[in-house]
Short mmCIF file of C-alpha atoms in Angstrom, two decimals:
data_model
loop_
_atom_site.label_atom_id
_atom_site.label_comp_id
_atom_site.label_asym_id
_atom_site.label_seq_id
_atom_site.Cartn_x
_atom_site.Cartn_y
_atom_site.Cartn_z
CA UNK A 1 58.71 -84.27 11.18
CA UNK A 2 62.54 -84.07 12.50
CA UNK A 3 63.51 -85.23 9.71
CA UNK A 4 66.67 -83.34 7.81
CA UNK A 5 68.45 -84.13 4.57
CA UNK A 6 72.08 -83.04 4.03
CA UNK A 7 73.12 -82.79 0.63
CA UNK A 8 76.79 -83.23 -0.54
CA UNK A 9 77.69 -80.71 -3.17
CA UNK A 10 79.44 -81.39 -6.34
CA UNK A 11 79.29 -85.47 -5.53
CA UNK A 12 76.56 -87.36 -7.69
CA UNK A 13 75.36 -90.80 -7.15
CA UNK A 14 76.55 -93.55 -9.07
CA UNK A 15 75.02 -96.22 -7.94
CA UNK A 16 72.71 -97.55 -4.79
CA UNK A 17 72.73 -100.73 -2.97
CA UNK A 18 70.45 -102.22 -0.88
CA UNK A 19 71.84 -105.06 1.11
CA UNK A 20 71.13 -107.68 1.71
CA UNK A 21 70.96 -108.06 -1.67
CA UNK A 22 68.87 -111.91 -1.83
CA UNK A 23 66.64 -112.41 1.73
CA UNK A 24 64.08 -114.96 2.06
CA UNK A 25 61.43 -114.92 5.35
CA UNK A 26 58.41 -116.41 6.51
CA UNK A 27 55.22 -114.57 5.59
CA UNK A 28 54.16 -112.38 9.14
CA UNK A 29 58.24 -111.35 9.67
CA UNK A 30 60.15 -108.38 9.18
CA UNK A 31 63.46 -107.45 7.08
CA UNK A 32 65.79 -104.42 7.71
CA UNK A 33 66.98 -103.40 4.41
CA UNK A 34 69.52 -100.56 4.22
CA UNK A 35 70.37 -98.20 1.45
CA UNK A 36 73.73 -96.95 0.64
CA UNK A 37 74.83 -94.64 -1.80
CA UNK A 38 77.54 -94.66 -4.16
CA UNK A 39 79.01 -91.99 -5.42
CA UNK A 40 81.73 -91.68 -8.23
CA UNK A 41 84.26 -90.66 -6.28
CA UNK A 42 84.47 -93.85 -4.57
CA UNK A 43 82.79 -92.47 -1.18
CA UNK A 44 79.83 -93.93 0.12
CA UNK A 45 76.81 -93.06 2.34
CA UNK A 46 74.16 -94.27 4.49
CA UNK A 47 70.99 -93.08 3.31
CA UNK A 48 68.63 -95.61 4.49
CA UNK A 49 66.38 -92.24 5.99
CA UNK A 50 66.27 -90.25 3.18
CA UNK A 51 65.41 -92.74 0.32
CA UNK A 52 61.43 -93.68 -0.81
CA UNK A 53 60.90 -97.05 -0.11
CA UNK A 54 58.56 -99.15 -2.26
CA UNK A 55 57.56 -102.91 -2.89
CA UNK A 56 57.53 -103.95 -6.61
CA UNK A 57 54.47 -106.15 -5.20
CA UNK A 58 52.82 -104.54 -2.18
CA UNK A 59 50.89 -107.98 -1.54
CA UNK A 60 53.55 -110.07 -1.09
CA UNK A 61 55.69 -107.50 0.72
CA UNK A 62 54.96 -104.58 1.80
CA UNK A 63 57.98 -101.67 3.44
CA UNK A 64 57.17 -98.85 5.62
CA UNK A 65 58.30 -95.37 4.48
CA UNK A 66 57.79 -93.50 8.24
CA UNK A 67 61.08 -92.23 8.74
CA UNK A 68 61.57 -94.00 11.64
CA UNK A 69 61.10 -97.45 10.48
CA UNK A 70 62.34 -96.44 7.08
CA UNK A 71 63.43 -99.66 5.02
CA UNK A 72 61.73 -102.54 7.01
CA UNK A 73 59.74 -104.77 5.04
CA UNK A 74 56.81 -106.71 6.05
CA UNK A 75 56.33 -110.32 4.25
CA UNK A 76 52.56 -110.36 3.65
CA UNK A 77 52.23 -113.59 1.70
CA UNK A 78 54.27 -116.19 0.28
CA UNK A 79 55.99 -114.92 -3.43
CA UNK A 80 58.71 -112.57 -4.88
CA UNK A 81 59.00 -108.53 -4.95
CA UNK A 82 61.77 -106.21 -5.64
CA UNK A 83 62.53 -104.01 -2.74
CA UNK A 84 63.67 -100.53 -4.16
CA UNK A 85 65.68 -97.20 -2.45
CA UNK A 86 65.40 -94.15 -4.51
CA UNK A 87 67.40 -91.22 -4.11
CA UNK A 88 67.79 -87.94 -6.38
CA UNK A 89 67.00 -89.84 -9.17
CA UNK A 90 68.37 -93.08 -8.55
CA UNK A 91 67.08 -96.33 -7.29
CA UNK A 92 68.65 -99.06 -6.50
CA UNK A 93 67.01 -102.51 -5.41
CA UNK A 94 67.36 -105.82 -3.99
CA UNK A 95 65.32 -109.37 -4.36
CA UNK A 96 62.64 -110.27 -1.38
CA UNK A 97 61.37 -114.14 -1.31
CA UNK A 98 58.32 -114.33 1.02
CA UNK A 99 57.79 -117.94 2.25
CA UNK A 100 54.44 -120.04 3.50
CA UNK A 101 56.43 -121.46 6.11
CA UNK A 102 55.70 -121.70 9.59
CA UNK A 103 57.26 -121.71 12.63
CA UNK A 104 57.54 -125.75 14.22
CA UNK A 105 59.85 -125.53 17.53
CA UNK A 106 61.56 -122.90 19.38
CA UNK A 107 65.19 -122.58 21.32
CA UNK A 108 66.13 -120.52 23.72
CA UNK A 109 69.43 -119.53 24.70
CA UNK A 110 70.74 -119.77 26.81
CA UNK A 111 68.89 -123.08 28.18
CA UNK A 112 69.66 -122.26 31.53
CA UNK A 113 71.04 -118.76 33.29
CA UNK A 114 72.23 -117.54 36.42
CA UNK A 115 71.09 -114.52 38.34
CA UNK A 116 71.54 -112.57 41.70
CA UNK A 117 68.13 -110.60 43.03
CA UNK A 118 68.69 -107.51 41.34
CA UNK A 119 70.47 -108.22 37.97
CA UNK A 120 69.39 -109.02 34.69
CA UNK A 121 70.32 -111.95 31.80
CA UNK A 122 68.79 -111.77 28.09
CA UNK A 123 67.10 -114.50 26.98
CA UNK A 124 67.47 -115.03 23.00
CA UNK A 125 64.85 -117.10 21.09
CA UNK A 126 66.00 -118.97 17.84
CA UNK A 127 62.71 -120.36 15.71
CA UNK A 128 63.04 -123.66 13.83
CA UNK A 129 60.39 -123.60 10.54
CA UNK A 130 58.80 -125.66 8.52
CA UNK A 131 61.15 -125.35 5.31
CA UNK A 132 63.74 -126.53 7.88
CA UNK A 133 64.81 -122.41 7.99
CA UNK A 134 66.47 -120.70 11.32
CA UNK A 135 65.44 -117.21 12.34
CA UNK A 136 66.27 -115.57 15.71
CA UNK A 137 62.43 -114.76 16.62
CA UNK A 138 63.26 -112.76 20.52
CA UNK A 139 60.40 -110.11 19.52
CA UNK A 140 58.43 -112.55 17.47
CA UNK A 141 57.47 -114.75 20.70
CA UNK A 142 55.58 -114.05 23.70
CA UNK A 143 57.68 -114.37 26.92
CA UNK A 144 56.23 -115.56 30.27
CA UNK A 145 57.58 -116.88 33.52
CA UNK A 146 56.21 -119.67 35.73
CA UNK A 147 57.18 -118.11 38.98
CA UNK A 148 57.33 -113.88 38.26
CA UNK A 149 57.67 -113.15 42.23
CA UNK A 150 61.44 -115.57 41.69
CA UNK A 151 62.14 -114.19 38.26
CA UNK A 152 60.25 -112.44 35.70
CA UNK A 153 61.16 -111.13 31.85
CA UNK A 154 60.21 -108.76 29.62
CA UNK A 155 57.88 -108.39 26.88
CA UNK A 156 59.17 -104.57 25.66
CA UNK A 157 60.34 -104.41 22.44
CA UNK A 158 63.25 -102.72 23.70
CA UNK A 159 63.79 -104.87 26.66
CA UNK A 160 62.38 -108.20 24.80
CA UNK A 161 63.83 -111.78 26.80
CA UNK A 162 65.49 -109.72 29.24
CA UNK A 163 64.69 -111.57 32.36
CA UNK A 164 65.49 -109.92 35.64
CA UNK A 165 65.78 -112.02 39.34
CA UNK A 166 64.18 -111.15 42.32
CA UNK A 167 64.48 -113.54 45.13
CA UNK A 168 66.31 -116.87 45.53
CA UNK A 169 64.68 -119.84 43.40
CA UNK A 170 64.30 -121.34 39.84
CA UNK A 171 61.55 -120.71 37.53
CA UNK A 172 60.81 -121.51 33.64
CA UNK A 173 61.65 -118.73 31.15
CA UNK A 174 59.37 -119.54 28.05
CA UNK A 175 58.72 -118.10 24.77
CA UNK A 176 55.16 -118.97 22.98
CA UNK A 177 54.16 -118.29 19.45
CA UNK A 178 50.93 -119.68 17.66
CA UNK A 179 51.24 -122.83 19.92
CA UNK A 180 54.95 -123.66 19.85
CA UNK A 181 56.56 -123.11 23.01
CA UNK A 182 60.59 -123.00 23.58
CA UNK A 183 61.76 -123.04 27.42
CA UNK A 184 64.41 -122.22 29.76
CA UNK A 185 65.56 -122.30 33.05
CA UNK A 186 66.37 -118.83 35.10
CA UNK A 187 68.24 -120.20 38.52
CA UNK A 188 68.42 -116.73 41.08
CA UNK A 189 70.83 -117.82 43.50
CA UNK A 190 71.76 -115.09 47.05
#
């Protein structure tokens, strides 16, 4: 599977935190969580690959153990789980609030950008909710142009809100999610 786990002879682990340590998100949004090991003399490690990953309530949140998305948690619905790391026998864990709230207005930044044909800006969208909450939401949102033959941007996750110019002109940079709709302004000038 590629995966390879190194083990450190003669240390033992004290202790294992999993920051951040109290996270709240909206129900339909994703949490990194890492895991770092402790161990007694005073070192630590990132283990955040090689732990087991599980929910205390899977229906409220739920965390993928793939190795490659290892430690992100999906909320599921709104409600309370424990998100736990274990690692040769010890587990450490960290609190996981899943809201109902939902996402009212969008922001992009920056409101307007500059290009030359050729070159590239990224766009960054911040969602407003209805708990009065602030999440940056780039790969939440759908991104679209109004003119892609001036300007267009991306919609790969590893690309997301990068708009790139083509030819001289202005068009709107928005971002859409379940009706709410944040834009911008992408200016290419010569």
């Amino acid at each position: 599977t590629g995966e390879v786990e190194l083990t450190v002879e003669g240390l033992t682990i004290e202790q294992i935190q999993v920051p951040p340590f109290i996270e709240e998100i909206p129900q339909g949004f994703y949490q990194l969580f890492l895991a770092t090991a402790i161990y007694h003399d005073g070192s630590t490690r990132d283990i955040t690959g090689l732990c087991t990953w599980t929910s205390s309530d899977p229906a409220v949140a739920d965390i993928y153990t793939n190795f490659w998305v290892r430690g992100w948690a999906l909320g599921i619905s709104p409600g309370e789980t424990f998100i736990q790391a274990t690692y040769q026998g010890v587990r450490g864990q960290t609190k996981l609030t899943v809201t109902g709230a939902t996402l009212e207005s969008i922001q992009i930044d920056p409101p307007m950008a500059q290009v030359t044909p050729g070159n590239t800006v990224e766009f960054e969208a911040t969602g407003t909710f209805t708990d009065g909450s602030e999440r940056e939401v780039t790969h939440y949102v759908t991104w679209f142009s109004s003119t892609p033959m001036i300007g267009d941007v991306s919609n790969a996750w590893i690309s997301r809100g990068e708009a790139a110019g083509f030819v001289q002109g202005t068009t709107t940079i928005s971002a859409k999610s379940d009706g709410v709709e944040g834009n911008a302004t992408l200016v290419v000038q010569p």
